Amino acid sequence: MPLPAAALASSVLAASALSSDAGRPFRDHVVVRVHAASVREVQAALALTDDLWSHGAGIGTFDMRVAPAQRKALEAAGIRHEVLIPDLEARIDAEHARLSRPPEGGVADDAWFLDFKDLAAVNARLDAYVAANPALVQPVAVGTTFEGRTIRGIRISRAADPASAPAFLFNGCQHAREWATPMTVMYIADRLVEGAFSDPRLADLLQRSAVYLVPVVNADGYVHSWASTANRLWRKNRQPNADGSVGTDPNRNWGYGWGGVGASAVPGNDTYRGTAPFSSPEVAAMRDFYVARPQILASIDFHSYSQLLLWPWGWTGDPCPDDAAHRAVGLAMRDAIAAVSGRSYAPGPIYSTIYPASGGSVDWSYGDQGVLSYTIEVRDTGTYGFVMPPAEILPNARENLDAALAMMEATLDPAIVAPNGDLPSVLAAGQPTTVSIAVTPTTGAVIGASLRVRYAGESAFSAIPMSAGAGTFTASIPAAPCGRTVEYWFEVACSEGTVAYPSGAPAAVLAALAQERIVRFEDTFDAAGTPAWSVGAAGDNATAGLWVLVDPVGTAAQPEDDRTPAPGTRCWVTGQGVAGGAVGAADVDGGITTLVSPALDGSDLSAELVYWRWYSNSQGAAPNEDSMPVEWSSDGSTWSLLEDVTANAGAWVEVRRSLASFLPAPGAFRVRFRARDLGAGSVVEAGVDDVRVERTGCQHAPADINRDGRIDGSDLGLLLGAWGSGGLPAADVNGDGTVNGSDLGLLLGAWTA
Ligand code: 0X9
Ligand code: ZN
């Protein structure tokens, strides 16, 4: 049965509307890490919590808060779990006691960050920044909360005209309980204020831009989560709902894709989207703030926790139009964090990295305003969760400061240059390779781009103009002989200067090695004649849907086309589909059917076994009793597992396994595919196509200039004919860019006796 983990997660999150019990509402509650072994266990566990702390739940581990009775029920259900936070209420109480002591710390002083600060303390410090540096720091009033508080912020800038300079927005605390986030935003403010004239990096950034900082967007919720009698784990704002419940989730209330997936229509739920887009006054105020400042280039909306670096979309799984730019800058932010503390923050679009969530701030700020927009989920990954020890405030803030600075630097370049997909590190020898970059202008206008290439060892790069199309530039790396390394980089000319990719080029360049594919075995199953493969093995007992080699007829479960690019036609499938037939018309029934290969060349352990497989199982997500073990054997009688295919792909999937990873010694081997329908009533369909044993390398010795398998007089003649020139790349035996004495030495040394 398919487990809609994301949908499940958000509905459970949504169900966590906490009552505003006075006293010690989380007394004897614990946060547990559940190890769920099956879909049933996931569902049973989720039924036993009102407050999932992980961002999703599925087979494997996830964290959730349980009351004593819920914990007992978890134990009674025999679901494996361990206690992550045994004393949640005690921790909240200790936090409260600690924070009831009088505050300390002046403006220029890390002491302020030694513990969490309530709204009054945050606002007092904003005032202190302004008072101490009126020319540098301006107060900003974003708007008014439901309960009438001012959503406050500051602007820090050394630009000649801060109101029109390229701008950034860092905000925290859309969610009340995420106390690490105002501290993070305040720390960024703190460092910028302190370093504006003394730290060259910060001075430069502040001369070129204006930075807006809004530490507490959801001021009412934040105050509520601080009140000793209220709810430390409050998430939403404090706006009453028609049904008597309280609160809209600000991060489901923004007007881009509002009302879609991952948001609740039920007012009492923790992800309640509100009555309409921007029905929350806090969110409407933030919208107006953005709209009034079209010069905002990029923003970070800080949340906690999980250590994630997220960008749009949250409302759909499709990549956003500027996914490449978001990814490139996001990876720079991730690397900046890792350089500060070694912490890893997982990067990716919201929808696939955390969960589907519509009505979030970054979908709107990017989708409506064109701002490069990030959500960072700060520390930690579950040990403390929302109730972070105060000693973590500064380390957390320091790493996120550097993420913010990396984002600012990347965005203040006239354009963001990002690879479109993966840039190659291996080239097919003798063939040009297309490369493409995405170019997103930020402060400049893009004029053109060029690809710079040279053979490793050459001194000069040649410039190849790139052709432009909607936000991308494309060019080809010229064909290179096998074994030659090509170095390359990109230069994008903008109205305000040039941008190099990778940054620092041409000192830092990309490199790719030209290689041939040396095929030792290949069967695309398209040639006429009797196949060398056989069907059947001891233990086979399927009654229908046995492996057949056909031009497949597609069904909802089976491919319509083989995998081989045109003109390929045939592949192995488990039972030929019936045109227009039911999904289960020709699937595997009643047991196992096995497809066995002929002996394959395993003499070179540096080669890879490559195959394309199709596996579709109506039972959906693993685990279930059906699967397709893929096995290998050296003797045709003892078989060992290569992989057990359980994921319901319903698509051709390429699998590569190095022979060295499974063959103990060089020698012939076979593989077999065992499609199994073991449980009752499921539709299992499998396919196999394009099986190869191959390796990359160079077929010919470098000195075999004419590639005839011998190194002799004709190679010498070619080398001497190309002497001193680059006209015949193959004659440049050592690949250093010129044909000279060292190439001659290599040729003579390799002379075929
Ligand atoms: O669910 C959220 O709003 C965020 N996670 S949290 O645990 N802090 O509540 C993730 C927000 C992802 N961003 C958007 N959906 N825009
Ligand atoms: Zn949040």
PDB file of C-alpha atoms in Angstrom, residues 1-5 8 34-47 57-60 62 79 619-625:
ATOM      1  CA  MET A   1       0.000   0.000   0.000  1.00  0.00           C
ATOM      2  CA  PRO A   2       1.440   3.347  -0.944  1.00  0.00           C
ATOM      3  CA  LEU A   3       2.382   5.561   1.951  1.00  0.00           C
ATOM      4  CA  PRO A   4       1.784   9.211   1.149  1.00  0.00           C
ATOM      5  CA  ALA A   5       4.470  10.174   3.634  1.00  0.00           C
ATOM      6  CA  LEU A   8       0.664  12.119   6.194  1.00  0.00           C
ATOM      7  CA  VAL A  34      10.498   5.772  16.342  1.00  0.00           C
ATOM      8  CA  HIS A  35      12.034   3.046  14.164  1.00  0.00           C
ATOM      9  CA  ALA A  36       9.105   1.941  12.030  1.00  0.00           C
ATOM     10  CA  ALA A  37       9.597  -1.282  10.135  1.00  0.00           C
ATOM     11  CA  SER A  38       6.386  -1.271   8.111  1.00  0.00           C
ATOM     12  CA  VAL A  39       3.656   0.953   6.809  1.00  0.00           C
ATOM     13  CA  ARG A  40       1.420  -0.421   9.522  1.00  0.00           C
ATOM     14  CA  GLU A  41       3.885   0.634  12.216  1.00  0.00           C
ATOM     15  CA  VAL A  42       4.217   4.113  10.714  1.00  0.00           C
ATOM     16  CA  GLN A  43       0.470   4.552  10.795  1.00  0.00           C
ATOM     17  CA  ALA A  44       0.119   3.105  14.267  1.00  0.00           C
ATOM     18  CA  ALA A  45       2.844   5.409  15.607  1.00  0.00           C
ATOM     19  CA  LEU A  46       1.398   8.505  13.966  1.00  0.00           C
ATOM     20  CA  ALA A  47      -1.970   7.725  15.516  1.00  0.00           C
ATOM     21  CA  ALA A  57       7.285  10.065   8.691  1.00  0.00           C
ATOM     22  CA  GLY A  58       7.803   6.856   6.792  1.00  0.00           C
ATOM     23  CA  ILE A  59       9.440   3.491   7.185  1.00  0.00           C
ATOM     24  CA  GLY A  60      12.653   4.192   9.073  1.00  0.00           C
ATOM     25  CA  PHE A  62      11.127   9.836  12.782  1.00  0.00           C
ATOM     26  CA  ILE A  79       6.916  -0.438  17.959  1.00  0.00           C
ATOM     27  CA  GLN A 619       1.621  -2.756  -3.958  1.00  0.00           C
ATOM     28  CA  GLY A 620       3.619   0.458  -4.184  1.00  0.00           C
ATOM     29  CA  ALA A 621       6.268   1.264  -1.633  1.00  0.00           C
ATOM     30  CA  ALA A 622       8.564  -1.379  -0.233  1.00  0.00           C
ATOM     31  CA  PRO A 623       8.675  -3.488   1.755  1.00  0.00           C
ATOM     32  CA  ASN A 624       6.188  -6.078   0.627  1.00  0.00           C
ATOM     33  CA  GLU A 625       6.530  -9.722  -0.219  1.00  0.00           C
TER      34      GLU A 625
END
